[in-house]
Amino acid sequence: MTNAESTNPESTTPEPATPEPATPEPSGVGRRRFFQGAVGGVAVGALAAGGTAWGIGTRPTVTTATADDHDVVDLTARHPFYDQAHPPGVQTAPQRHAIVMTFDMLKGTTAADLKLLLARWTAAIAQLTQGKPIGQIQPAHPEALGQDTGEAAGLDPASLTITVGLGPGIFDGRFGLQDKRPALLKPLPALPSDSLSPSLTGGDLSLQVCADDPQVCYHAVRNLARMARDTVQTGWTVIGFGRASAGAGQQTPRNLLGFKDGTRNIKEPADFDEHVWLSDADWMTGGTYQVVRKIEMDIEIWDADRVSDQEQVFGRTKLEGAPLTGTKELDTPKFAAKDKAGTPVIDPTAHVALAAHENNGGVKILRRSYNYTDGINAYGQLDAGLLFVAYMNDPAHFIRLQTALGANDLLNEYITHVGSAIFAVPPTPKTGHYIGEQLFA
Ligand code: HEM
């Protein structure tokens, strides 16, 4: 099918995508299609060789990141969509760019409208993730509108994944779906240190769109929003970059506070089964819950803080990312360790001490966050933060962690949670079916 716009669950089913390999594979490896990681070798080499960007009189202390910190990106890689055990964009190794956009169903829309939207989105997602347009870019008739907006023509799939979420409002009675409410889906409660803006909160539907090319990302979210405009209004959105979480086999990236983020994240398949995927959950089996938070960072205040103090805030060293009780990034933190004066080496209110599973009854969540910037704020300061996205098989696990962090985290001096939403992420459809089809059975 070349035109997802024509997909209607009443009359047609989304056409199967061409079968794809289960894991993205490099193909036709051309040098120009590969990016190397964030740090340019030449400039960094010059600084590491003894120079300092701060000029004469500033003592160079430690060297910079090494070539080992670089991941290679293959823009030709693509992920299969239909017939997967779990929804995309969760266990998928995080791509470089992300957009989260929320939507609210328009007043007066019905279950039939929701069903049609999910079917059309499904068909379009199957096309987009394989690097194909959702319909004609160049219509035969000169008066006709293009079905696909065209800006991804000629671009590779760039590992695009699109993850659809259903908010609690979908099950509030407007669509007669109260009986289908995922068992643990309800709005998040007020949490300590919340400073949420109503315009950045909630949503009936969410799209998490991730790719290694920002234009591929934007094209996807734009076209999905465009084809939904008779059914939904857009809610809030965050455009993320520079993944701030590591997947299995990836180097640990850094957040905008300059620290490695994702070191102790969920990476093993067994941990996904235990902490992320839903089992015995009726039609949601194989799916998960998604929590999105827009977290502002006071990066200018942070930048004025001593690095040793920053390390106390996280309980880890800045460059290596080692726990303060160890020397290497992957050393296990020893939260009970004390120095000679009897003071805990990792402050009990350091971020990792409050968030660690050892101190939270074994609770773990998958963090799949991205950095974001909104440019400059009303005070002329750099406006940036973390697009925090987490997945878990019980939202109570996020609530437990954020209750502890929001109340006591040393990091709270530098961050503000301004946006928040929760969604249920249904399992991936089989070929010929669409996302959330079980809702309408
Ligand atoms: C702007 C906000 C945040 C920043 C900058 C941040 C940064 C970090 C960093 C640098 C680490 C240490 C490296 C690692 O193991 O990944 C970490 C760990 C962690 N963070 Fe955050 N984080 C933020 C918000 C949150 C939130 C909202 C939660 C959950 C409610 C959370 C949960 C965790 C967990 C579970 C760990 C692993 C702790 C461990 O097992 O050692 N973080 N975070």
XYZ file of C-alpha atoms and ligand atoms in Angstrom:
484
model
C 0.000 0.000 0.000
C 1.279 3.434 -0.767
C -1.460 5.409 0.877
C -2.080 4.914 4.571
C -4.761 7.611 4.430
C -7.128 5.166 2.806
C -6.872 2.547 5.545
C -10.184 1.923 7.256
C -10.656 -0.801 9.852
C -14.230 -1.305 8.702
C -13.296 -2.128 5.145
C -9.610 -2.865 4.772
C -6.768 -4.016 6.919
C -3.309 -2.493 6.895
C -1.192 -4.173 4.256
C 1.598 -6.322 5.649
C 5.020 -4.771 5.590
C 7.783 -6.612 3.812
C 9.298 -9.067 6.312
C 12.373 -7.586 7.895
C 15.266 -8.965 9.908
C 14.605 -9.083 13.642
C 17.494 -6.779 14.408
C 18.676 -3.757 12.461
C 21.567 -4.665 10.254
C 24.003 -2.422 8.437
C 23.509 -2.766 4.700
C 25.368 -1.176 1.807
C 27.787 0.290 4.259
C 28.970 3.562 2.762
C 31.213 5.822 4.763
C 29.036 8.860 4.237
C 26.147 7.036 5.867
C 27.943 6.549 9.124
C 28.141 9.115 11.864
C 30.751 8.903 14.510
C 29.943 9.919 18.040
C 29.563 13.298 19.538
C 33.157 14.409 20.002
C 35.250 15.469 17.031
C 38.624 13.767 17.287
C 40.858 16.551 15.961
C 39.700 19.378 18.196
C 39.550 17.143 21.233
C 42.984 15.790 20.517
C 44.412 19.301 20.462
C 42.923 20.125 23.857
C 43.898 16.827 25.414
C 47.448 17.358 24.224
C 47.823 20.167 26.763
C 45.761 23.096 25.552
C 42.753 24.399 27.395
C 39.785 26.235 26.000
C 39.863 28.460 29.116
C 43.234 29.928 28.132
C 46.466 30.596 29.995
C 46.332 30.360 33.747
C 43.656 27.686 33.869
C 45.198 24.452 35.018
C 44.259 21.486 32.827
C 43.208 18.718 35.176
C 41.876 15.588 33.530
C 41.801 14.664 29.876
C 38.684 14.306 27.826
C 36.628 11.385 26.528
C 38.385 8.701 24.522
C 37.526 7.157 21.190
C 35.904 4.313 23.147
C 33.072 6.674 24.027
C 31.897 6.730 20.410
C 29.050 4.664 19.006
C 28.724 4.247 15.253
C 25.341 4.985 13.704
C 24.138 3.252 10.528
C 21.394 5.313 8.921
C 20.342 2.424 6.668
C 19.261 0.285 9.645
C 15.536 -0.271 10.088
C 13.355 -2.043 12.613
C 10.549 -4.452 11.742
C 7.112 -3.371 12.902
C 4.456 -6.112 12.718
C 4.585 -9.454 14.547
C 7.049 -8.430 17.248
C 6.826 -9.736 20.804
C 6.772 -6.204 22.215
C 6.094 -2.629 21.090
C 8.991 -0.798 19.386
C 11.022 2.010 20.918
C 11.272 0.446 24.379
C 13.858 -2.344 24.366
C 15.195 -0.891 21.092
C 18.689 0.537 21.579
C 18.042 4.290 21.940
C 18.465 6.252 18.723
C 20.025 9.725 18.668
C 16.839 11.819 18.354
C 13.332 11.691 19.775
C 10.089 13.596 19.705
C 7.297 12.989 22.170
C 3.950 14.522 21.204
C 0.642 14.172 23.018
C -2.858 14.494 21.582
C -6.358 14.950 22.961
C -9.428 13.505 21.252
C -11.653 16.294 19.939
C -14.963 16.909 21.669
C -17.696 14.789 20.151
C -15.414 12.147 18.658
C -16.547 8.552 19.028
C -15.072 5.072 19.479
C -15.323 4.666 15.694
C -13.138 7.763 15.222
C -10.564 6.406 17.675
C -10.587 3.015 15.959
C -10.096 4.578 12.541
C -7.263 6.772 13.811
C -5.408 3.821 15.373
C -5.785 1.788 12.182
C -4.564 4.644 9.989
C -1.638 5.363 12.317
C -0.726 1.676 12.286
C -0.618 1.504 8.502
C 1.383 4.722 8.318
C 3.843 3.588 11.005
C 4.437 0.347 9.100
C 5.373 2.401 6.036
C 7.452 5.038 7.793
C 9.571 2.616 9.796
C 10.594 0.878 6.560
C 11.731 4.219 5.090
C 8.688 4.586 2.827
C 6.323 7.562 2.410
C 2.770 7.209 3.702
C 1.347 8.021 0.279
C 1.960 10.061 -2.838
C 4.357 12.953 -2.524
C 3.797 14.075 -6.111
C 0.117 13.582 -6.944
C -0.795 12.930 -10.562
C -3.450 15.638 -10.530
C -1.979 19.150 -10.268
C -4.807 20.312 -7.994
C -4.377 17.427 -5.511
C -2.727 17.628 -2.115
C 0.291 15.459 -1.445
C -0.496 12.553 0.845
C 3.042 12.534 2.278
C 4.694 15.894 2.968
C 7.918 14.756 1.308
C 10.779 15.960 3.470
C 12.023 12.427 4.158
C 12.233 11.496 0.459
C 15.720 10.175 -0.195
C 16.532 9.759 3.489
C 17.318 6.368 5.012
C 15.036 4.820 7.697
C 17.585 5.752 10.402
C 16.266 3.078 12.805
C 12.940 4.905 13.131
C 10.573 3.564 15.777
C 7.157 4.924 16.702
C 5.594 4.011 20.024
C 1.886 4.725 20.539
C 0.506 5.339 24.034
C -3.080 5.437 25.324
C -3.758 7.856 28.188
C -6.186 7.301 31.078
C -8.724 9.599 29.374
C -9.320 7.045 26.611
C -11.010 4.848 29.225
C -13.012 7.554 31.032
C -16.364 6.721 29.460
C -16.321 8.971 26.373
C -15.710 5.954 24.136
C -17.440 3.207 26.102
C -14.086 1.564 26.833
C -14.212 1.593 30.644
C -14.112 -2.214 30.744
C -10.908 -2.281 28.715
C -8.913 0.057 30.984
C -5.444 -1.407 31.553
C -5.495 -2.532 35.166
C -2.854 -0.089 36.486
C -3.538 2.912 34.249
C -4.667 6.005 36.111
C -3.384 9.598 36.259
C -0.198 9.986 38.288
C -0.766 11.428 41.772
C 0.778 14.745 42.832
C 4.416 14.018 43.691
C 6.902 15.905 45.874
C 8.570 18.884 44.133
C 6.091 18.783 41.236
C 5.850 22.144 39.540
C 3.743 21.007 36.635
C 2.359 23.337 34.030
C -1.187 22.361 32.955
C -0.174 22.946 29.327
C 2.534 20.280 29.682
C 0.434 17.684 31.478
C -1.587 14.637 30.466
C -2.928 13.579 27.077
C -5.306 11.007 25.558
C -2.674 9.667 23.147
C 1.098 9.868 22.844
C 3.606 9.285 20.098
C 7.232 8.644 20.982
C 9.129 8.920 17.691
C 12.849 8.041 17.729
C 15.398 7.924 14.891
C 19.061 8.554 14.226
C 18.168 11.359 11.817
C 16.217 14.341 13.227
C 14.479 15.009 9.905
C 13.230 11.419 9.710
C 11.878 11.882 13.231
C 10.122 15.130 12.465
C 8.700 13.895 9.177
C 7.094 10.961 10.984
C 5.504 12.958 13.778
C 4.366 15.674 11.365
C 2.639 13.246 9.041
C 1.004 11.309 11.866
C -0.288 14.569 13.364
C -1.478 15.707 9.934
C -3.496 12.594 9.235
C -5.114 12.816 12.700
C -6.214 16.415 12.551
C -9.939 15.673 12.171
C -9.894 13.513 15.301
C -7.422 15.045 17.763
C -5.860 18.299 18.781
C -2.191 18.411 19.620
C -1.331 18.637 23.325
C 2.320 19.224 24.219
C 5.577 18.177 22.695
C 9.277 17.918 23.521
C 11.991 17.529 20.918
C 14.892 15.517 22.299
C 18.419 14.893 21.128
C 21.569 13.123 22.273
C 20.061 10.097 23.946
C 20.511 10.275 27.722
C 20.200 6.539 28.261
C 22.158 3.519 27.138
C 20.865 0.332 25.607
C 22.625 -3.015 25.622
C 25.926 -2.754 23.752
C 25.886 1.055 23.636
C 28.383 3.389 25.251
C 26.828 5.361 28.097
C 25.868 8.829 26.830
C 25.739 12.031 28.867
C 22.918 14.299 29.966
C 23.199 18.105 29.824
C 24.644 18.198 33.338
C 27.676 16.488 31.796
C 27.296 13.154 33.636
C 27.017 9.707 32.130
C 23.349 8.715 32.213
C 22.109 5.162 31.878
C 24.969 3.282 33.527
C 22.735 1.225 35.826
C 19.768 0.955 33.498
C 17.770 -2.129 32.548
C 19.682 -3.895 29.775
C 19.307 -7.654 30.221
C 16.304 -9.375 28.563
C 15.444 -11.094 31.850
C 15.219 -7.685 33.535
C 12.873 -6.482 30.798
C 10.642 -9.475 31.461
C 10.684 -8.875 35.194
C 10.369 -5.086 35.303
C 9.082 -3.734 31.976
C 6.789 -6.097 30.049
C 3.274 -6.946 31.143
C 2.389 -10.601 31.491
C -1.058 -12.030 32.281
C -2.522 -8.607 31.586
C -5.429 -9.520 29.293
C -5.238 -7.558 26.004
C -2.240 -5.566 27.293
C -0.037 -8.679 27.641
C 3.314 -7.918 26.017
C 2.807 -4.149 26.417
C 4.008 -1.776 29.121
C 3.387 1.560 30.856
C 5.127 4.772 29.808
C 5.798 7.784 32.054
C 6.951 11.030 30.421
C 8.296 13.967 32.429
C 9.657 17.242 31.091
C 12.367 18.191 33.588
C 13.923 21.643 33.338
C 17.552 21.998 34.376
C 19.071 25.216 35.723
C 22.154 24.576 33.677
C 23.668 28.005 34.243
C 23.495 27.552 38.028
C 24.847 24.011 37.664
C 27.752 25.277 35.567
C 28.697 27.652 38.401
C 29.010 24.738 40.841
C 32.302 22.978 41.670
C 32.723 19.625 39.967
C 33.375 17.981 43.347
C 30.003 19.253 44.543
C 28.317 18.050 41.347
C 29.792 14.615 42.040
C 28.289 14.625 45.537
C 24.880 15.421 44.026
C 24.927 12.305 41.855
C 27.184 10.092 44.008
C 29.343 9.455 40.925
C 32.459 10.966 39.367
C 31.968 13.236 36.396
C 34.288 12.001 33.675
C 34.484 8.259 34.389
C 31.016 8.009 35.901
C 32.265 5.728 38.685
C 30.376 5.513 41.973
C 32.205 7.552 44.643
C 32.964 4.234 46.347
C 34.747 2.871 43.248
C 37.009 3.805 40.362
C 35.336 2.414 37.235
C 31.958 3.239 35.719
C 30.604 -0.273 36.134
C 31.747 -0.729 39.751
C 28.794 -1.497 42.003
C 28.058 1.398 44.391
C 28.554 0.620 48.081
C 25.883 2.674 49.745
C 26.895 1.666 53.277
C 30.585 2.638 52.873
C 31.879 5.377 55.193
C 35.080 7.425 55.196
C 37.509 7.592 58.157
C 35.391 10.278 59.808
C 32.366 7.974 59.626
C 30.612 10.008 56.923
C 28.875 8.055 54.126
C 31.009 8.231 50.952
C 27.852 8.417 48.854
C 25.497 10.894 50.514
C 22.216 9.104 51.379
C 20.405 11.934 49.574
C 22.583 11.701 46.450
C 20.551 10.950 43.305
C 21.788 7.390 42.842
C 21.419 6.527 46.544
C 17.748 7.487 46.501
C 17.035 5.853 43.119
C 18.982 2.582 43.421
C 17.020 -0.671 43.490
C 19.007 -1.762 46.562
C 17.339 1.068 48.492
C 13.868 0.683 46.951
C 12.773 -2.870 47.596
C 14.260 -4.107 44.294
C 12.201 -1.730 42.121
C 13.702 -1.027 38.671
C 12.393 1.023 35.751
C 13.739 1.382 32.210
C 14.943 4.947 31.601
C 14.891 5.937 27.922
C 15.418 9.678 28.185
C 16.747 12.396 25.867
C 18.247 15.839 26.308
C 16.205 18.793 25.091
C 16.602 22.505 24.658
C 13.954 25.184 24.183
C 16.562 27.837 23.352
C 16.584 30.786 25.758
C 14.058 31.420 28.528
C 12.251 34.635 29.500
C 15.226 35.627 31.690
C 17.760 35.271 28.875
C 19.146 32.034 30.320
C 19.830 28.831 28.434
C 16.633 26.786 28.603
C 17.322 23.045 28.599
C 16.643 19.840 30.443
C 15.760 16.187 30.295
C 12.917 14.601 28.346
C 12.574 11.813 30.903
C 10.822 8.755 29.458
C 10.508 5.595 31.519
C 8.867 2.213 30.989
C 7.712 -0.189 33.687
C 5.153 -2.928 34.283
C 3.722 -1.091 37.281
C 3.473 2.729 37.474
C 3.765 2.399 41.278
C 7.471 1.751 40.675
C 7.975 5.186 39.118
C 5.814 6.735 41.851
C 7.937 5.107 44.543
C 11.196 6.399 43.054
C 9.951 9.903 42.337
C 8.409 10.166 45.812
C 11.868 9.533 47.291
C 13.712 11.703 44.757
C 11.207 14.558 44.799
C 11.409 14.802 48.595
C 15.141 14.560 49.198
C 17.312 14.409 46.062
C 20.327 16.746 46.161
C 19.654 17.207 42.443
C 16.388 19.054 43.194
C 18.341 22.296 43.657
C 19.045 22.222 39.909
C 15.944 20.688 38.309
C 12.181 21.290 38.094
C 9.583 18.792 36.877
C 7.332 20.937 34.652
C 5.590 18.351 32.455
C 4.076 14.923 33.152
C 1.915 12.225 31.609
C 1.296 8.504 31.791
C 0.227 6.136 28.996
C -0.377 2.460 28.426
C 1.610 1.116 25.459
C -0.302 -1.742 23.790
C 1.454 -4.738 22.293
C 2.462 -4.633 18.626
C -0.171 -5.887 16.155
C 0.214 -8.963 14.030
C 0.332 -8.516 10.271
C -3.052 -7.390 8.992
C -4.136 -5.949 12.345
C -3.763 -2.584 14.042
C -2.625 -1.109 17.355
C -5.270 -1.395 20.065
C -7.618 -3.490 17.912
C -8.507 -5.607 20.964
C -10.237 -2.528 22.451
C -13.001 -2.770 19.900
C -13.524 -6.542 19.867
C 16.924 15.832 35.199
C 16.657 14.744 35.920
C 17.588 13.602 36.065
C 18.915 13.511 35.817
C 19.841 14.582 35.282
C 19.341 12.172 36.142
C 20.633 11.693 36.024
C 21.069 10.464 36.466
C 22.441 10.015 36.480
C 23.634 10.835 35.998
C 22.469 8.781 36.995
C 23.716 7.902 37.264
C 24.078 7.018 36.116
C 23.144 5.872 35.884
O 23.206 4.844 36.580
O 22.328 5.976 34.982
C 21.119 8.417 37.305
C 20.716 7.216 37.829
C 19.418 6.869 38.053
N 18.312 7.675 37.938
Fe 18.289 9.595 37.316
N 18.247 11.482 36.586
C 17.165 12.309 36.554
C 15.870 11.994 36.907
C 15.453 10.767 37.346
C 14.100 10.411 37.664
C 12.903 11.353 37.574
C 14.108 9.107 38.045
C 12.967 8.218 38.485
C 11.882 8.646 39.106
C 15.475 8.642 37.965
C 15.897 7.370 38.254
C 17.199 6.946 38.231
C 17.604 5.586 38.546
C 16.679 4.430 38.904
C 19.002 5.547 38.458
C 19.911 4.349 38.730
C 20.378 4.392 40.153
C 21.282 3.225 40.476
O 20.800 2.085 40.418
O 22.454 3.452 40.782
N 16.266 9.672 37.557
N 20.284 9.457 36.969
